Short mmCIF file of C-alpha atoms in Angstrom, two decimals:
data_model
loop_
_atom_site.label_atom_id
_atom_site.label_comp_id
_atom_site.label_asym_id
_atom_site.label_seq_id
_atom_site.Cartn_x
_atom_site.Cartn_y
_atom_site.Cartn_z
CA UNK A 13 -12.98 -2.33 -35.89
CA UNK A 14 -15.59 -5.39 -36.61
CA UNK A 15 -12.78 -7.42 -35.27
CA UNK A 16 -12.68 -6.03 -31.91
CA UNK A 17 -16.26 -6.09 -31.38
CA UNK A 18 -17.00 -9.55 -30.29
CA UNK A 19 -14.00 -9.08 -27.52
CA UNK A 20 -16.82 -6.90 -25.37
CA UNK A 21 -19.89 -8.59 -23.25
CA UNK A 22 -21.77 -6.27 -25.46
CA UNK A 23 -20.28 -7.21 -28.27
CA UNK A 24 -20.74 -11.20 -27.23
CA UNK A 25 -24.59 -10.59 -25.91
CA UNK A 26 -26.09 -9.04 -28.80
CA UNK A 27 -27.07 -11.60 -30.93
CA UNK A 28 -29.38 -13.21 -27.80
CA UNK A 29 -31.59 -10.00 -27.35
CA UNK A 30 -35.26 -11.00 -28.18
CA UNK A 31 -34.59 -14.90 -27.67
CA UNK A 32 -35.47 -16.91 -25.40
CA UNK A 33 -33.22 -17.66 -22.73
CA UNK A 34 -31.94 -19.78 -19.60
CA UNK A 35 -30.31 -18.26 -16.96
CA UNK A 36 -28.57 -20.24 -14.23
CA UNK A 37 -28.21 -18.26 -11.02
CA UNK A 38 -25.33 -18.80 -8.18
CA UNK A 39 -27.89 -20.39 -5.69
CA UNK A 40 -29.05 -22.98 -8.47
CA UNK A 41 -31.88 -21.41 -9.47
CA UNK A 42 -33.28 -21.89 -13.41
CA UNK A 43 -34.64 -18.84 -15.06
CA UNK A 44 -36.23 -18.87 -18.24
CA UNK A 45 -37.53 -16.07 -19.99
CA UNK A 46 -37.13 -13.40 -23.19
CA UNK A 47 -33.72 -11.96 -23.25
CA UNK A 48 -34.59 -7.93 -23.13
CA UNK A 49 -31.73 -6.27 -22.39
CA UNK A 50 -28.12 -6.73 -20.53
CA UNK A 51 -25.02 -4.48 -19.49
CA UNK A 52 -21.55 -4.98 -19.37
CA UNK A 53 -21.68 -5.89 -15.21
CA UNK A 54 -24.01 -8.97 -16.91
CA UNK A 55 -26.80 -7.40 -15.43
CA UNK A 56 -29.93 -9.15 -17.38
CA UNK A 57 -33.77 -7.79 -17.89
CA UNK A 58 -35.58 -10.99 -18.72
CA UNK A 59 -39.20 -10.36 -19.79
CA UNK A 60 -42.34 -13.75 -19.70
CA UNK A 61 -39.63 -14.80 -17.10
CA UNK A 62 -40.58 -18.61 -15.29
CA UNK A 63 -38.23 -20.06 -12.75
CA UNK A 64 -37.80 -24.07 -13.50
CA UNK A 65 -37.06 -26.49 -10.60
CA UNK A 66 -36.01 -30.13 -11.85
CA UNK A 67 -35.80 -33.02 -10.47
CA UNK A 68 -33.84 -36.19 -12.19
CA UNK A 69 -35.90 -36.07 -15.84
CA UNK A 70 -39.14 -33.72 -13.94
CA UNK A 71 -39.71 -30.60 -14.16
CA UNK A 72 -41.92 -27.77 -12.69
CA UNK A 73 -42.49 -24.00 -13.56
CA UNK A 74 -43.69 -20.73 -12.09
CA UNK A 75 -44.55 -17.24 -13.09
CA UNK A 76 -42.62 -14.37 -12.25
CA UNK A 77 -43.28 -11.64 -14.99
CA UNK A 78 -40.15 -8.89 -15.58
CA UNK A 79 -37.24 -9.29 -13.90
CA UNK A 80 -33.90 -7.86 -13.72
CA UNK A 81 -31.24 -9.93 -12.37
CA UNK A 82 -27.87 -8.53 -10.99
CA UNK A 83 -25.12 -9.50 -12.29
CA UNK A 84 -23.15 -10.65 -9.29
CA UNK A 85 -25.71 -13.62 -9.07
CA UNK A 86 -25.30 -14.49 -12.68
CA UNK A 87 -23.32 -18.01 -13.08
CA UNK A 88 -24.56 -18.65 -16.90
CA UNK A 89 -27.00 -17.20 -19.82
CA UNK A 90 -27.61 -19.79 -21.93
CA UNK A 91 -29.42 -19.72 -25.79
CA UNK A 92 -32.57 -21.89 -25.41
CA UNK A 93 -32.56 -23.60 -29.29
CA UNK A 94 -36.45 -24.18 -29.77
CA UNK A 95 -36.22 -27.51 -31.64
CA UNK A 96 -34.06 -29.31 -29.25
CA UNK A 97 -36.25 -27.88 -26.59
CA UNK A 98 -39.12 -30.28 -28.31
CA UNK A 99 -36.87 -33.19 -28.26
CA UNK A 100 -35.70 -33.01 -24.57
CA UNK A 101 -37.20 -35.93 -22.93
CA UNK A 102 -38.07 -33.73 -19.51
CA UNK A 103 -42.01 -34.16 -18.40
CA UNK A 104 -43.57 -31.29 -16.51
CA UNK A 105 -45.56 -32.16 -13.37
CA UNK A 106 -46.89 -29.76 -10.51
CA UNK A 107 -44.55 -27.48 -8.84
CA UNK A 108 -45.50 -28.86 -5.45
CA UNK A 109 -44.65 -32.62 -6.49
CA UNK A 110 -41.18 -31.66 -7.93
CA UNK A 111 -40.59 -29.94 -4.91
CA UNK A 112 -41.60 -32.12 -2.60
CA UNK A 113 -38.85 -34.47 -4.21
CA UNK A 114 -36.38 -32.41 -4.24
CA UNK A 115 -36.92 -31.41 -0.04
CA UNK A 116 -36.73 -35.84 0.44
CA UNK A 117 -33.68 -35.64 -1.56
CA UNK A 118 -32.14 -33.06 0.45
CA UNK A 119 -33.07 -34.28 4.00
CA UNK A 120 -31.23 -38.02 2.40
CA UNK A 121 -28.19 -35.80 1.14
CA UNK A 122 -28.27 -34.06 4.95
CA UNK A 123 -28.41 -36.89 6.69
CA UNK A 124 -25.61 -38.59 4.74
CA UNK A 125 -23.58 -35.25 5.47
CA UNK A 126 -23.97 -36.07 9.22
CA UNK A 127 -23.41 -39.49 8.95
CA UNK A 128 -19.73 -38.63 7.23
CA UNK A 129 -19.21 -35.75 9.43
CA UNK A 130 -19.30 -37.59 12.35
CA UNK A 131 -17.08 -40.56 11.14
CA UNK A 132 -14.59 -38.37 9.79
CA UNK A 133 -14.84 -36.47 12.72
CA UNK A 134 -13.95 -39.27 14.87
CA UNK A 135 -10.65 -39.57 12.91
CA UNK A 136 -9.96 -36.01 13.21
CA UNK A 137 -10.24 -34.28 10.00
CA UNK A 138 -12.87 -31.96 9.26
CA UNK A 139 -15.66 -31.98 7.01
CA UNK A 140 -17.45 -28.43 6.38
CA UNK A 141 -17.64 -27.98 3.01
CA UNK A 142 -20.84 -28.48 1.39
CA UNK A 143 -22.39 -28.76 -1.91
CA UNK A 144 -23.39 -25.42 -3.54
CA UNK A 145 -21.25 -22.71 -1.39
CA UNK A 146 -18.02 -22.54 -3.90
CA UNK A 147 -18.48 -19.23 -4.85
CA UNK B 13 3.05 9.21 -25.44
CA UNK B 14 5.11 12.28 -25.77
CA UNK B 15 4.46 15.71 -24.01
CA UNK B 16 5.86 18.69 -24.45
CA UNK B 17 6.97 21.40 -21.59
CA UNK B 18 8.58 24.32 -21.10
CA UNK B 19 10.71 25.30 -18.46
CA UNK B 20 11.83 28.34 -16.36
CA UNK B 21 14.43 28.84 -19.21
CA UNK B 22 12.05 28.60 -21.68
CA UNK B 23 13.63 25.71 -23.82
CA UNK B 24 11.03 23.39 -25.06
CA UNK B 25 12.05 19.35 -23.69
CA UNK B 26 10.05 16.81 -24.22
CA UNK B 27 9.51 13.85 -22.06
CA UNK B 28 8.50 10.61 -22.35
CA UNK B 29 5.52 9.52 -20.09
CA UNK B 30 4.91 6.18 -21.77
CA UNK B 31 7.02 4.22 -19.50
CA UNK B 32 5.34 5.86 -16.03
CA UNK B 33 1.98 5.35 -17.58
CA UNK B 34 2.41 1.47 -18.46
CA UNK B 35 4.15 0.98 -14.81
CA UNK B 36 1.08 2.43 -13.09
CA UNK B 37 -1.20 0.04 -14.82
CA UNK B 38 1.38 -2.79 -14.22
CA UNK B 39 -1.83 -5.02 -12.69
CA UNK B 40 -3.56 -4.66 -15.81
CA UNK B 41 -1.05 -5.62 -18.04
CA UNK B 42 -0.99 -8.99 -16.55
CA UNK B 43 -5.22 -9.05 -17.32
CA UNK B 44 -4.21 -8.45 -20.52
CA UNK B 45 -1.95 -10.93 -21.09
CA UNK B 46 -4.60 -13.48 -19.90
CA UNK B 47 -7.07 -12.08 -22.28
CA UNK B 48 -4.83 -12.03 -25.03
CA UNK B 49 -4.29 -15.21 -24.59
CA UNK B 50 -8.19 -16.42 -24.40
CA UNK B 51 -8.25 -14.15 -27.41
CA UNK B 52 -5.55 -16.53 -29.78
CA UNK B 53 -7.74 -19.31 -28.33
CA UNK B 54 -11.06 -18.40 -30.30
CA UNK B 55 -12.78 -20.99 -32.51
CA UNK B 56 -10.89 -23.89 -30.47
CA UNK B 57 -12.97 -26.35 -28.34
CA UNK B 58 -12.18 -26.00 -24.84
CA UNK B 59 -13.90 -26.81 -21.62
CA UNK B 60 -14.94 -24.50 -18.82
CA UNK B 61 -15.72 -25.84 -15.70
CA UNK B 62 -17.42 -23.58 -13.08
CA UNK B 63 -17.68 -22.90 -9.61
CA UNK B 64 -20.77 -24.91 -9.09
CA UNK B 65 -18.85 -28.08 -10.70
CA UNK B 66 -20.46 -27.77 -14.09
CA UNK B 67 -18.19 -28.48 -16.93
CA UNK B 68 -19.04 -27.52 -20.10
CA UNK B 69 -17.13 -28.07 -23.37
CA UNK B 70 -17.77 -26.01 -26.34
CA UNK B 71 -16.35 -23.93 -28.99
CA UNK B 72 -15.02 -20.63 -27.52
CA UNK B 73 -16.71 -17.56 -29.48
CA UNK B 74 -15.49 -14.98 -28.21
CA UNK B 75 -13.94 -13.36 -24.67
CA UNK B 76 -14.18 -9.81 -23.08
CA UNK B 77 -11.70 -8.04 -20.29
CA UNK B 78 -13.59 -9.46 -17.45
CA UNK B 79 -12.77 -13.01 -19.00
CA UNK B 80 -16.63 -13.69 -19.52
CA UNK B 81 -16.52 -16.51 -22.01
CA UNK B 82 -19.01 -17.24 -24.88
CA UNK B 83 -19.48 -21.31 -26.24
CA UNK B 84 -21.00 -22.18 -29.24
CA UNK B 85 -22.32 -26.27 -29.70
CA UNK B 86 -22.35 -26.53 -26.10
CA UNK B 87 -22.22 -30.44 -24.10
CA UNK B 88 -22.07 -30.84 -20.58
CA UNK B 89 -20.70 -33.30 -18.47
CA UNK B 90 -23.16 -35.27 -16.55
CA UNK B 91 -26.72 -34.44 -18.96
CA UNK B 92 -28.12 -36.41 -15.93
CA UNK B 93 -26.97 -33.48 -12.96
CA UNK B 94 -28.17 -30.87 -14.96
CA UNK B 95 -31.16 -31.70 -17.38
CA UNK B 96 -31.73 -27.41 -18.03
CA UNK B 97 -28.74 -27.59 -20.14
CA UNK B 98 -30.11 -30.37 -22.38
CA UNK B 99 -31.74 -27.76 -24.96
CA UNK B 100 -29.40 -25.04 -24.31
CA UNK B 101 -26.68 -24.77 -27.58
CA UNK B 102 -24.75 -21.88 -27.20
CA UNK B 103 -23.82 -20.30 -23.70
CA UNK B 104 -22.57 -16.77 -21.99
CA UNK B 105 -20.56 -17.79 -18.66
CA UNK B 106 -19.53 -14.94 -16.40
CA UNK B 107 -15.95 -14.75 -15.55
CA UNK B 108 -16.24 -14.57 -12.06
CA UNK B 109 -17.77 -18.26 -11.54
CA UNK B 110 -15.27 -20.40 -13.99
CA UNK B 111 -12.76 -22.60 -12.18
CA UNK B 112 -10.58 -23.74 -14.87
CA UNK B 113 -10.54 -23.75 -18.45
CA UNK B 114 -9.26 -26.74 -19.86
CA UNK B 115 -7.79 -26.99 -23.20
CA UNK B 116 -5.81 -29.27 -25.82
CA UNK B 117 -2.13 -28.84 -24.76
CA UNK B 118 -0.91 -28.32 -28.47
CA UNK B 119 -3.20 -25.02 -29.10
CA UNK B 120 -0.71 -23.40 -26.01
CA UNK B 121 2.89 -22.27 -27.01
CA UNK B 122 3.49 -22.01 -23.44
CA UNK B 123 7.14 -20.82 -24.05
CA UNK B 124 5.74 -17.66 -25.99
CA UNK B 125 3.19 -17.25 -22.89
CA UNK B 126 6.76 -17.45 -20.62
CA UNK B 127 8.51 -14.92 -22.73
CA UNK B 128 5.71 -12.46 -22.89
CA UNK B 129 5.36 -12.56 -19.18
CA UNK B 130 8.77 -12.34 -18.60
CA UNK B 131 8.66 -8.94 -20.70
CA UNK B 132 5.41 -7.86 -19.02
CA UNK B 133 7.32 -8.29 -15.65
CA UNK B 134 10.57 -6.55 -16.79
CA UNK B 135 8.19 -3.45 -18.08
CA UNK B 136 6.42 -3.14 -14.76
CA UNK B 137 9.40 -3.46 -12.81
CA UNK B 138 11.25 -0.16 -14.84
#
């Protein structure tokens, strides 16, 4: 029986309650928080949750408290190891700075979208697809 | 699975209902096969790459019936893309956002994987 107990997502999720984990949502966003409690659909209850925007090596965080994510929107759960946490050479800055880069970088990205679009539309194929709706 | 019925005549048959049962689940079987497979590749390093063009290469721990996939000693492709994973070692991944698992060609015995589907097919079909 002990063999066929990892094969479950209860099985494989046990071993995180109580530790501190990332999340990584289908619309990009970060979640970090304490790892409460979980269901087979990967529905997750993260408790001292923070949402974490990055930009290149920056990174900014904000409160959110308890919060129970549905599965569906779940892309990743990840173990947060607490030593290599200290080593990672990320430097947190104000929410509004990171984010400020991050709205310049996507106006650029946008702009170089329309710039394609429009030569490849002059050759006749057609260029819709766009970063971030795979799923 | 044998039952056991009695007729009009009262003589006791039995039938077999295992064929009828494993034909109606047919779908599943296949799902099996795919996570029987995952299964025999446990403790082997492979590399998941998701939906959202994340690739990440680890050891596989262990995989469930929705094909949810657990990494141990986790690197990513690209640190630079996506700096959260930097302190993150071992990873859950939901089966509904991988794209492709890639693995070493030699831990597949791809004609075994053939044959078993082949029977899985030939079972349904009955």
């Amino acid at each position: 029986m002990d063999a066929l107990i990892p094969f479950t997502t209860s099985g494989s999720l046990v071993d995180l309650v109580d530790k501190k984990v990332l999340v990584v949502l289908r619309d990009g966003r970060k979640l970090i928080g304490v790892f409460r409690s979980y269901d087979q659909f990967a529905n997750f209850l993260l408790e001292q949750c923070i949402e974490r925007i990055h930009f290149k090596f920056e990174y900014a965080d904000k409160d959110i408290g308890v919060l129970l994510v549905r599965g569906e929107n779940v892309v990743a759960l990840g173990e947060i190891d607490l030593i290599a946490e200290d080593m990672v050479p990320l430097q947190q800055v104000s929410w509004s700075q990171v984010e400020e880069k991050i709205n310049e970088d996507n106006k650029r990205r946008e702009r170089d979208h329309t710039i394609k679009d429009k030569v490849l539309g002059s050759m006749g194929f057609v260029n819709d697809g766009r970063e971030g709706d795979a799923y | 699975m044998n039952i056991k019925i009695q007729d009009s005549t009262h003589s006791t048959r039995y039938i077999d209902i295992y064929i009828t049962q494993r034909t109606f689940d047919a779908s599943q079987l296949f799902i099996m096969l795919i996570f029987s497979f995952f299964k025999t590749l446990t403790d082997q390093v492979i590399t998941v790459e998701l939906k959202n063009d994340l690739s990440i290469t680890g050891t596989l721990k262990s995989v469930d019936q929705f094909l949810n996939i657990r990494l141990d000693g986790i690197s990513v492709e690209d640190p630079e893309r996506h700096p959260h994973m930097l302190a993150v070692k071992n990873c859950f991944i939901r089966g509904s956002v991988v794209r492709y698992v890639r693995m070493a060609a030699r831990s597949v015995d791809t004609t075994l994987l053939e044959d078993a589907t082949r029977r899985e097919a030939k079972e349904a079909k009955k």
